[in-house]
mmCIF file of C-alpha atoms in Angstrom:
data_model
loop_
_atom_site.group_PDB
_atom_site.id
_atom_site.type_symbol
_atom_site.label_atom_id
_atom_site.label_comp_id
_atom_site.label_asym_id
_atom_site.label_seq_id
_atom_site.Cartn_x
_atom_site.Cartn_y
_atom_site.Cartn_z
ATOM 1 C CA THR R 1 18.575 -1.752 10.923
ATOM 2 C CA GLY R 2 18.099 -5.245 12.943
ATOM 3 C CA PRO R 3 14.906 -5.950 10.762
ATOM 4 C CA LEU R 4 16.738 -5.170 7.372
ATOM 5 C CA ILE R 5 19.880 -7.485 8.642
ATOM 6 C CA ALA R 6 17.093 -10.346 9.357
ATOM 7 C CA LEU R 7 15.332 -10.006 6.272
ATOM 8 C CA ALA R 8 18.817 -10.314 4.373
ATOM 9 C CA LEU R 9 19.556 -13.486 6.783
ATOM 10 C CA VAL R 10 16.691 -15.106 5.518
ATOM 11 C CA ASP R 11 16.951 -13.835 1.589
ATOM 12 C CA LEU R 12 13.658 -11.956 1.795
ATOM 13 C CA LEU R 13 14.949 -8.500 0.496
ATOM 14 C CA GLU R 14 14.344 -9.467 -3.036
ATOM 15 C CA GLU R 15 10.940 -10.257 -1.901
ATOM 16 C CA MET R 16 9.742 -6.903 -0.020
ATOM 17 C CA PRO R 17 8.502 -5.157 -3.434
ATOM 18 C CA LYS R 18 6.028 -7.906 -3.764
ATOM 19 C CA LEU R 19 4.518 -6.925 -0.203
ATOM 20 C CA PHE R 20 4.834 -2.837 -0.138
ATOM 21 C CA SER R 21 4.724 -0.383 -2.785
ATOM 22 C CA ALA R 22 8.292 1.087 -1.797
ATOM 23 C CA VAL R 23 10.716 0.065 0.920
ATOM 24 C CA LEU R 24 12.658 2.930 2.000
ATOM 25 C CA VAL R 25 15.573 3.450 4.298
ATOM 26 C CA THR R 26 17.481 6.028 5.553
ATOM 27 C CA ASP R 27 21.067 6.519 5.720
ATOM 28 C CA GLY R 28 21.239 5.852 9.325
ATOM 29 C CA VAL R 29 19.900 2.492 8.884
ATOM 30 C CA LEU R 30 22.141 2.005 6.046
ATOM 31 C CA GLU R 31 25.297 3.188 7.633
ATOM 32 C CA GLU R 32 24.506 0.763 10.594
ATOM 33 C CA ALA R 33 24.076 -2.151 8.326
ATOM 34 C CA LEU R 34 26.832 -1.477 5.829
ATOM 35 C CA ILE R 35 29.864 -0.149 7.554
ATOM 36 C CA ASP R 36 31.409 -3.713 7.491
ATOM 37 C CA ALA R 37 31.205 -5.803 4.708
ATOM 38 C CA SER R 38 31.787 -8.787 6.573
ATOM 39 C CA LYS R 39 28.849 -8.086 8.990
ATOM 40 C CA PRO R 40 25.826 -10.503 8.707
ATOM 41 C CA GLY R 41 23.719 -9.410 5.649
ATOM 42 C CA ALA R 42 25.728 -6.546 4.317
ATOM 43 C CA ILE R 43 26.247 -7.720 0.960
ATOM 44 C CA ALA R 44 22.751 -8.578 0.471
ATOM 45 C CA ILE R 45 21.498 -5.464 1.703
ATOM 46 C CA ARG R 46 23.978 -3.848 -0.676
ATOM 47 C CA GLU R 47 22.606 -6.227 -3.442
ATOM 48 C CA ALA R 48 19.268 -5.107 -2.443
ATOM 49 C CA LEU R 49 19.906 -1.435 -2.880
ATOM 50 C CA GLY R 50 21.740 -1.969 -6.414
ATOM 51 C CA LYS R 51 18.728 -4.014 -7.675
ATOM 52 C CA GLU R 52 16.340 -1.272 -5.873
ATOM 53 C CA TRP R 53 14.178 -3.604 -4.106
ATOM 54 C CA ILE R 54 15.165 -1.454 -1.263
ATOM 55 C CA ARG R 55 15.828 2.401 -1.872
ATOM 56 C CA ARG R 56 17.887 5.270 -0.339
ATOM 57 C CA HIS R 57 15.608 8.095 0.924
ATOM 58 C CA GLU R 58 16.585 11.262 2.561
ATOM 59 C CA LEU R 59 15.094 12.450 5.616
ATOM 60 C CA GLN R 60 13.835 15.964 4.927
ATOM 61 C CA GLY R 61 14.737 18.069 7.985
ATOM 62 C CA SER R 62 12.892 16.740 10.907
ATOM 63 C CA SER R 63 13.368 18.016 14.689
ATOM 64 C CA LEU R 64 11.661 14.762 15.684
ATOM 65 C CA VAL R 65 14.738 12.963 14.517
ATOM 66 C CA GLU R 66 16.828 15.050 17.005
ATOM 67 C CA ASP R 67 14.122 14.300 19.712
ATOM 68 C CA LEU R 68 14.247 10.672 19.228
ATOM 69 C CA THR R 69 18.165 10.510 18.939
ATOM 70 C CA GLU R 70 17.890 11.078 22.703
ATOM 71 C CA LEU R 71 15.923 7.693 23.230
ATOM 72 C CA LEU R 72 17.133 5.690 20.172
ATOM 73 C CA ASP R 73 19.963 4.994 17.884
ATOM 74 C CA ARG R 74 20.156 7.099 14.847
ATOM 75 C CA GLY R 75 19.038 4.374 12.452
ATOM 76 C CA GLU R 76 15.549 3.790 14.574
ATOM 77 C CA ALA R 77 15.126 7.566 14.951
ATOM 78 C CA GLU R 78 15.342 8.273 11.382
ATOM 79 C CA SER R 79 13.131 5.539 10.673
ATOM 80 C CA LEU R 80 10.226 6.248 12.845
ATOM 81 C CA ALA R 81 11.031 10.402 11.599
ATOM 82 C CA LEU R 82 10.570 8.857 8.224
ATOM 83 C CA ALA R 83 7.725 6.677 8.771
ATOM 84 C CA LYS R 84 5.838 9.745 10.362
ATOM 85 C CA GLN R 85 6.800 12.270 7.613
ATOM 86 C CA LEU R 86 5.533 9.755 4.862
ATOM 87 C CA GLY R 87 2.438 8.495 6.978
ATOM 88 C CA ALA R 88 4.119 5.025 6.245
ATOM 89 C CA ILE R 89 4.865 1.929 8.518
ATOM 90 C CA ALA R 90 8.381 1.712 10.184
ATOM 91 C CA LEU R 91 9.791 -1.601 10.454
ATOM 92 C CA ILE R 92 10.940 -1.521 13.872
ATOM 93 C CA ASP R 93 11.736 -4.758 16.311
ATOM 94 C CA GLU R 94 13.177 -3.722 19.293
ATOM 95 C CA LYS R 95 10.575 -3.334 22.135
ATOM 96 C CA ARG R 96 11.954 0.041 22.998
ATOM 97 C CA GLY R 97 11.562 1.396 19.431
ATOM 98 C CA ARG R 98 8.126 0.186 19.098
ATOM 99 C CA ARG R 99 6.767 1.895 22.372
ATOM 100 C CA VAL R 100 8.481 5.284 21.029
ATOM 101 C CA ALA R 101 6.737 4.824 17.649
ATOM 102 C CA ILE R 102 3.392 4.187 19.333
ATOM 103 C CA ASN R 103 3.866 7.301 21.542
ATOM 104 C CA HIS R 104 4.227 9.457 18.519
ATOM 105 C CA ASP R 105 1.353 7.882 16.550
ATOM 106 C CA ILE R 106 3.679 5.716 14.067
ATOM 107 C CA GLN R 107 2.471 2.771 12.797
ATOM 108 C CA VAL R 108 4.794 -0.171 12.889
ATOM 109 C CA THR R 109 5.481 -3.911 12.010
ATOM 110 C CA GLY R 110 8.106 -6.404 12.913
ATOM 111 C CA THR R 111 10.299 -9.169 11.080
ATOM 112 C CA ALA R 112 7.954 -11.697 12.246
ATOM 113 C CA ALA R 113 4.944 -10.016 11.165
ATOM 114 C CA LEU R 114 6.870 -9.815 7.692
ATOM 115 C CA LEU R 115 7.435 -13.693 7.584
ATOM 116 C CA ILE R 116 3.805 -14.197 8.267
ATOM 117 C CA LYS R 117 2.929 -11.786 5.324
ATOM 118 C CA ALA R 118 5.639 -13.426 3.294
ATOM 119 C CA LYS R 119 4.029 -16.585 3.406
ATOM 120 C CA GLN R 120 0.278 -15.367 3.013
ATOM 121 C CA HIS R 121 1.275 -14.175 -0.195
ATOM 122 C CA GLY R 122 3.120 -17.233 -1.193
ATOM 123 C CA LEU R 123 6.533 -16.049 -1.168
ATOM 124 C CA ILE R 124 8.168 -18.498 1.662
ATOM 125 C CA PRO R 125 6.626 -22.081 1.949
ATOM 126 C CA GLU R 126 7.275 -21.795 5.755
ATOM 127 C CA VAL R 127 7.920 -19.801 8.356
ATOM 128 C CA LYS R 128 9.985 -21.736 10.993
ATOM 129 C CA PRO R 129 12.725 -22.459 8.828
ATOM 130 C CA LEU R 130 13.368 -18.796 8.846
ATOM 131 C CA LEU R 131 12.732 -18.394 12.390
ATOM 132 C CA GLU R 132 15.449 -20.802 12.959
ATOM 133 C CA ILE R 133 17.975 -19.435 10.900
ATOM 134 C CA LEU R 134 17.660 -15.832 12.694
ATOM 135 C CA ALA R 135 17.997 -17.699 16.315
ATOM 136 C CA VAL R 136 21.048 -19.133 14.887
ATOM 137 C CA HIS R 137 22.327 -15.380 13.976
ATOM 138 C CA GLY R 138 21.192 -14.447 17.600
ATOM 139 C CA TYR R 139 18.075 -12.589 16.756
ATOM 140 C CA ARG R 140 16.211 -13.051 19.836
ATOM 141 C CA LEU R 141 12.382 -13.888 19.571
ATOM 142 C CA GLY R 142 10.409 -14.901 22.746
ATOM 143 C CA PRO R 143 9.095 -18.418 22.897
ATOM 144 C CA LYS R 144 5.243 -16.943 23.260
ATOM 145 C CA LEU R 145 5.941 -14.752 19.984
ATOM 146 C CA ILE R 146 7.476 -17.834 18.123
ATOM 147 C CA GLU R 147 4.155 -19.998 19.146
ATOM 148 C CA GLN R 148 2.151 -16.952 17.949
ATOM 149 C CA VAL R 149 4.253 -16.783 14.737
ATOM 150 C CA LEU R 150 3.865 -20.440 13.949
ATOM 151 C CA ILE R 151 -0.322 -20.260 14.741
ATOM 152 C CA LEU R 152 -0.675 -17.491 12.476
ATOM 153 C CA SER R 153 1.225 -18.809 9.618
ATOM 154 C CA GLY R 154 -0.532 -22.167 9.733
ATOM 155 C CA GLU R 155 2.535 -23.987 11.165
ATOM 156 C CA SER R 156 1.394 -24.739 14.644
ATOM 157 C CA GLU R 157 -2.264 -25.798 16.213
ATOM 158 C CA LYS R 158 -1.261 -25.198 19.775
ATOM 159 C CA PRO R 159 -3.859 -22.609 21.370
ATOM 160 C CA ILE R 160 -2.447 -19.160 22.075
ATOM 161 C CA GLN R 161 -2.406 -18.363 25.617
#
């Protein structure tokens, strides 16, 4: 749910279909993101659904969800189970969720990687201002990750240590 909200905060939901053949979200993710209309990103996420930039996808009965909900929240568990079912990439930022995904052979990417990809595809001019918007909204990215993202996006020449 966090990455979906992050993409909403930086107005990139509209660009996701340009980067991926489909952007699918589960009911659990949508419930978490839309439970409160005043929650950051909720209006943009609702709009993205209406315009089909993202699409609700019902998870076909998966025992993996039950196993994963012992470790993760419902939205993350469903996202990982859906990615596993479809052989797709899961968008997960939380360290714990990424570890669980890797342990279940599920390919993952994160918000920072999507920002780099968006810049590489000419969809955004710079990554740094978007990272700053996310920081203002309490989105936590470590200084090392931020520096790596800026280097990979061509916005810093400081070498990665």
